Each structure stands twice: as structure tokens, then as C-alpha cells.
Short mmCIF file of C-alpha atoms in Angstrom, two decimals:
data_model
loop_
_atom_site.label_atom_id
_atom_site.label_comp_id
_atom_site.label_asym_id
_atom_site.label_seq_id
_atom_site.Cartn_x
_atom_site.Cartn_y
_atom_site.Cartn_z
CA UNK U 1 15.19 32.78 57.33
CA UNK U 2 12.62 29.98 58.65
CA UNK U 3 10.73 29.85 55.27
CA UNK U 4 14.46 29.06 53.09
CA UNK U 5 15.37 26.45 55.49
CA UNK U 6 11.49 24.82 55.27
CA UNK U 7 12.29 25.57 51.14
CA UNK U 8 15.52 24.04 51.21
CA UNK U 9 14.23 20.91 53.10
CA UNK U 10 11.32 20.82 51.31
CA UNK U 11 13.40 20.56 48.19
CA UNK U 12 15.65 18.17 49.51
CA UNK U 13 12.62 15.71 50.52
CA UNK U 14 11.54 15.78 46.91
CA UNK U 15 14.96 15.48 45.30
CA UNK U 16 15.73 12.43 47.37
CA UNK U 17 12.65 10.94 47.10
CA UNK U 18 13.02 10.44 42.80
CA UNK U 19 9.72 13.24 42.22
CA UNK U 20 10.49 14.83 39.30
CA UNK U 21 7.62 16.20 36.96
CA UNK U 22 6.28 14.59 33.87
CA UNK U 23 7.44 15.48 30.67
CA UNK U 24 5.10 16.20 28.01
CA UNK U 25 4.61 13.42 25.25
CA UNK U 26 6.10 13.46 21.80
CA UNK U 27 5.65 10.84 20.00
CA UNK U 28 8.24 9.59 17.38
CA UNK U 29 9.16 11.63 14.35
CA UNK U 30 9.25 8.65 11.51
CA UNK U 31 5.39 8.31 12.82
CA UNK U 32 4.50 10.63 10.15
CA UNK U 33 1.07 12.17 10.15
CA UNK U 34 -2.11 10.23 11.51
CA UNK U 35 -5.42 9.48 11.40
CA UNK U 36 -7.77 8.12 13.78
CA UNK U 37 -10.14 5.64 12.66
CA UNK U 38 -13.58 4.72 14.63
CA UNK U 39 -16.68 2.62 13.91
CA UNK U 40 -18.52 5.53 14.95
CA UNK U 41 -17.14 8.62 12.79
CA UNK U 42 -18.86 11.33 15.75
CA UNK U 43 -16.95 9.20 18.90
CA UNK U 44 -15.85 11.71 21.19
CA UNK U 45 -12.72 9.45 22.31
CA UNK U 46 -11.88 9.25 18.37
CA UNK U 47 -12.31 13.36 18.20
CA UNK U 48 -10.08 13.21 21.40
CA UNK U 49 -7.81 11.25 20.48
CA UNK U 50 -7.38 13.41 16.78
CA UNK U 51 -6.30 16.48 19.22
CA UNK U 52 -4.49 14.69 21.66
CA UNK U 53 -2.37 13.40 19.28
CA UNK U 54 -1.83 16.53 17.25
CA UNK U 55 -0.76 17.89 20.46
CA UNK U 56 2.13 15.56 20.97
CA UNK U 57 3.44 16.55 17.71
CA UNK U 58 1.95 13.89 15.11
CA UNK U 59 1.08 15.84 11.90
CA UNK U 60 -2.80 15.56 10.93
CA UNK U 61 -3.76 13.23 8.08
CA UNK U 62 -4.18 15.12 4.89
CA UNK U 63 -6.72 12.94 2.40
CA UNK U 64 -5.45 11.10 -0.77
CA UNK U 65 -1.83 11.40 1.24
CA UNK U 66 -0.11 8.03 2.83
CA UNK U 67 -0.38 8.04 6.71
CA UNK U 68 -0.12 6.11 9.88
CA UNK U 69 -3.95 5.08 11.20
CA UNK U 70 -4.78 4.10 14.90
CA UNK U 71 -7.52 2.09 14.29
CA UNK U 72 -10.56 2.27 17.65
CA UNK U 73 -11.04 -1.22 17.23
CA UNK U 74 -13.62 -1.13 19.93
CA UNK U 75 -14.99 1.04 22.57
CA UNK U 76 -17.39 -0.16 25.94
CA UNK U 77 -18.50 1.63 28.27
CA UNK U 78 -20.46 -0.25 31.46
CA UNK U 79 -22.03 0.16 34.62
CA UNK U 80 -22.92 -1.92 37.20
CA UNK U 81 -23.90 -1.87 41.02
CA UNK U 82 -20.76 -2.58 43.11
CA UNK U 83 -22.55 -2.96 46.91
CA UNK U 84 -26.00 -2.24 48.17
CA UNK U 85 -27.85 -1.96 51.77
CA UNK U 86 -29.80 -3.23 54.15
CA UNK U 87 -32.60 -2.58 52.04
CA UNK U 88 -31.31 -3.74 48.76
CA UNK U 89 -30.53 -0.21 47.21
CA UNK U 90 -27.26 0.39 45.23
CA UNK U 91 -25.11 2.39 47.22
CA UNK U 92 -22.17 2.21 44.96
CA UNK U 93 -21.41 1.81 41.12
CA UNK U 94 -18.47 0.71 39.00
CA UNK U 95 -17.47 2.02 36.18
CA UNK U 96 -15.91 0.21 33.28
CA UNK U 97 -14.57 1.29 29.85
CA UNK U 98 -11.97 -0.94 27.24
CA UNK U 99 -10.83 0.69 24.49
CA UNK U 100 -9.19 -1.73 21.67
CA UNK U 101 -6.43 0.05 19.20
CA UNK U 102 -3.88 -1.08 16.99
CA UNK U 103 -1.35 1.52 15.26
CA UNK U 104 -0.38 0.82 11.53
CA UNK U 105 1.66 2.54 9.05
CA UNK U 106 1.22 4.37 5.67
CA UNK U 107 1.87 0.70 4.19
CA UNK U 108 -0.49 -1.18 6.30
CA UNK U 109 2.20 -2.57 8.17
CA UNK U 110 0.98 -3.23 12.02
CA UNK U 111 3.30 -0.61 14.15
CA UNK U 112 1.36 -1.51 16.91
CA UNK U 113 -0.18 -4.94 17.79
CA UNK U 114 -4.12 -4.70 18.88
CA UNK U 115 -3.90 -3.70 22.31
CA UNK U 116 -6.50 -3.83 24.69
CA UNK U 117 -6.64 -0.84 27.71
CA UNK U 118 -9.11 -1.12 30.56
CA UNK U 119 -10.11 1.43 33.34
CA UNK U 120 -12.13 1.46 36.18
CA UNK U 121 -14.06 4.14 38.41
CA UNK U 122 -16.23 3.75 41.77
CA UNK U 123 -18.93 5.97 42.63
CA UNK U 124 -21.62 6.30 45.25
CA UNK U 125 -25.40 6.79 44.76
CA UNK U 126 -27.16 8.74 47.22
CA UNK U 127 -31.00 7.76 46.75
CA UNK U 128 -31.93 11.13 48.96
CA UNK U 129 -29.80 13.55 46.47
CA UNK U 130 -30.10 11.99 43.39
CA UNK U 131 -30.75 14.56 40.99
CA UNK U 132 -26.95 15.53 40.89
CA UNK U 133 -26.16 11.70 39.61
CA UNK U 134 -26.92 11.74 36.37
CA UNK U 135 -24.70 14.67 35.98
CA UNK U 136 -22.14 13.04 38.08
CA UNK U 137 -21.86 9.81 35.74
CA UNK U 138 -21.76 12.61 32.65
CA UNK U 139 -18.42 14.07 34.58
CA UNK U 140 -17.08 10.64 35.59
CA UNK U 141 -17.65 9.71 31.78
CA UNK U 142 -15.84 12.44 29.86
CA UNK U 143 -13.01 12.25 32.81
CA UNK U 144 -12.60 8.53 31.73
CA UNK U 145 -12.40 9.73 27.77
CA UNK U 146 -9.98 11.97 29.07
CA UNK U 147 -7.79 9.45 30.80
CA UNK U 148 -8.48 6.75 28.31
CA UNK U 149 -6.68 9.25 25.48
CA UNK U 150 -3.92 9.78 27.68
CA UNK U 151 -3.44 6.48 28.31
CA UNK U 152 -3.40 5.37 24.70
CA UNK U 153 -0.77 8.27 23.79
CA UNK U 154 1.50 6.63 26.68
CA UNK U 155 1.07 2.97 25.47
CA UNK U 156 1.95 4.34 21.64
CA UNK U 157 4.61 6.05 23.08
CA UNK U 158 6.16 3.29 24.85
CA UNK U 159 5.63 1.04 22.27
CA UNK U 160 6.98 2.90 19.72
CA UNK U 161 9.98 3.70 22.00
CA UNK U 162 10.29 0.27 22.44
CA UNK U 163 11.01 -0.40 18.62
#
């Protein structure tokens, strides 16, 4: 009896506070199928961004066939100290990766505008136990990618929304 009254409450809390779950993202139908074009044909935020997008229903380019291209205008990823010690070591990092896109259609017509989409992630540096940092700044990197795709999907899909 105690744990239906905690579920009910528990239930009622969330309900009242607006929490409901995400949705998964489909993009518009008149999108058509797409391709993703990088400067660097092996980027693995351009290979993402192929699979994320086939995921949220856009049809895969087929060559010598008209389709919508989200252009990687450019991609930057950076790194730099954020505070040190008493001794001058780094103690913490930042972070940094912009990725600038621009949708168009099959025409060439800009569906899009260039759009420019920045994020940002601390981490510490432990001098003592630094052999797990390098593979900690691998992780922190494809977790970026990751976020970075998600974040371009949302902006198309708002955008497009939008229209």
C-alpha cells in the first residue's frame, strides 16, 4: 500500500512539474533524401552525422539523384588550460569544438542559413595519474561528436519547423 501512494505521488510530482520525455526526432518529409558534405571525406562527425540523420527518417543520398546537402562548413576542435596551481601546473582544461553547417536543397536553394554551433567541456588533469588522460580527452572527444550531431539534428529540426 506504502509503495502506490510513494508511486502515485511520485507521479504526481512529475506531472505537475511539466517532465515529460523527449520525443525522438523526425525531421520533415519534403526534406527529401540527404547528403552530408565535409572538407574531410573520413570526418567522423560527417560519418555521424550520415547515420544520425538516416535515423530520424531522412532518406540516404543515392548518386546522380537530386538531394538536399548539409554542407560541414567547418569543424574545430581546441584545448586549452582553464586554471593551474601553486606551482604553475594545469589543473584543469577546456574543451572547445564549433561546427559550421548550412542545409540546402536539391536546387541549391539555402534551406538553412550557415549556422554556427559551439560547445564546451571542463576537465581536470591529475599530474600523479596521468596515464588515464589521454584516454579521457579520447572519451570527452567522441562524447562531444556525439552531442555536436545531436545538436545539429535539433537546430535542422527547428529550423525547418520554423518554415
Amino acid at each position: 500500500m506504502q509503495r502506490l501512494l510513494v508511486l502515485v505521488c511520485l507521479v504526481a510530482v512529475l506531472a505537475s512539474c511539466g517532465f515529460r520525455p523527449r520525443a525522438s526526432l523526425a525531421l520533415a518529409t519534403d526534406l527529401g533524401p540527404v547528403k552530408v558534405q565535409s572538407s574531410d571525406p573520413y570526418s567522423p562527425l560527417a560519418q555521424g552525422l550520415s547515420t544520425s540523420l538516416s535515423r530520424a527518417g531522412a532518406a540516404s543520398a543515392v548518386d546522380g539523384q537530386p538531394s538536399s546537402t548539409l554542407k560541414v562548413l567547418s569543424e574545430a576542435l581546441a584545448t586549452r588550460p582553464l586554471a593551474v596551481d601553486e606551482r604553475a601546473q594545469v589543473r584543469e582544461y577546456e574543451t572547445r569544438y564549433a561546427v559550421r553547417f548550412e542545409l540546402l536543397d536539391a536546387a541549391g536553394a539555402v534551406k538553412v542559413p550557415v549556422q554556427e554551433v559551439v560547445l564546451t567541456r571542463e576537465f581536470t588533469y591529475d599530474s600523479i595519474a596521468s596515464a588515464g588522460s589521454p584516454a579521457e580527452q579520447e572519451l570527452l572527444q567522441r562524447e562531444l561528436r556525439r552531442d555536436m550531431q545531436a545538436a545539429i539534428l535539433r537546430r535542422l529540426d527547428a529550423v525547418l519547423r520554423a518554415k
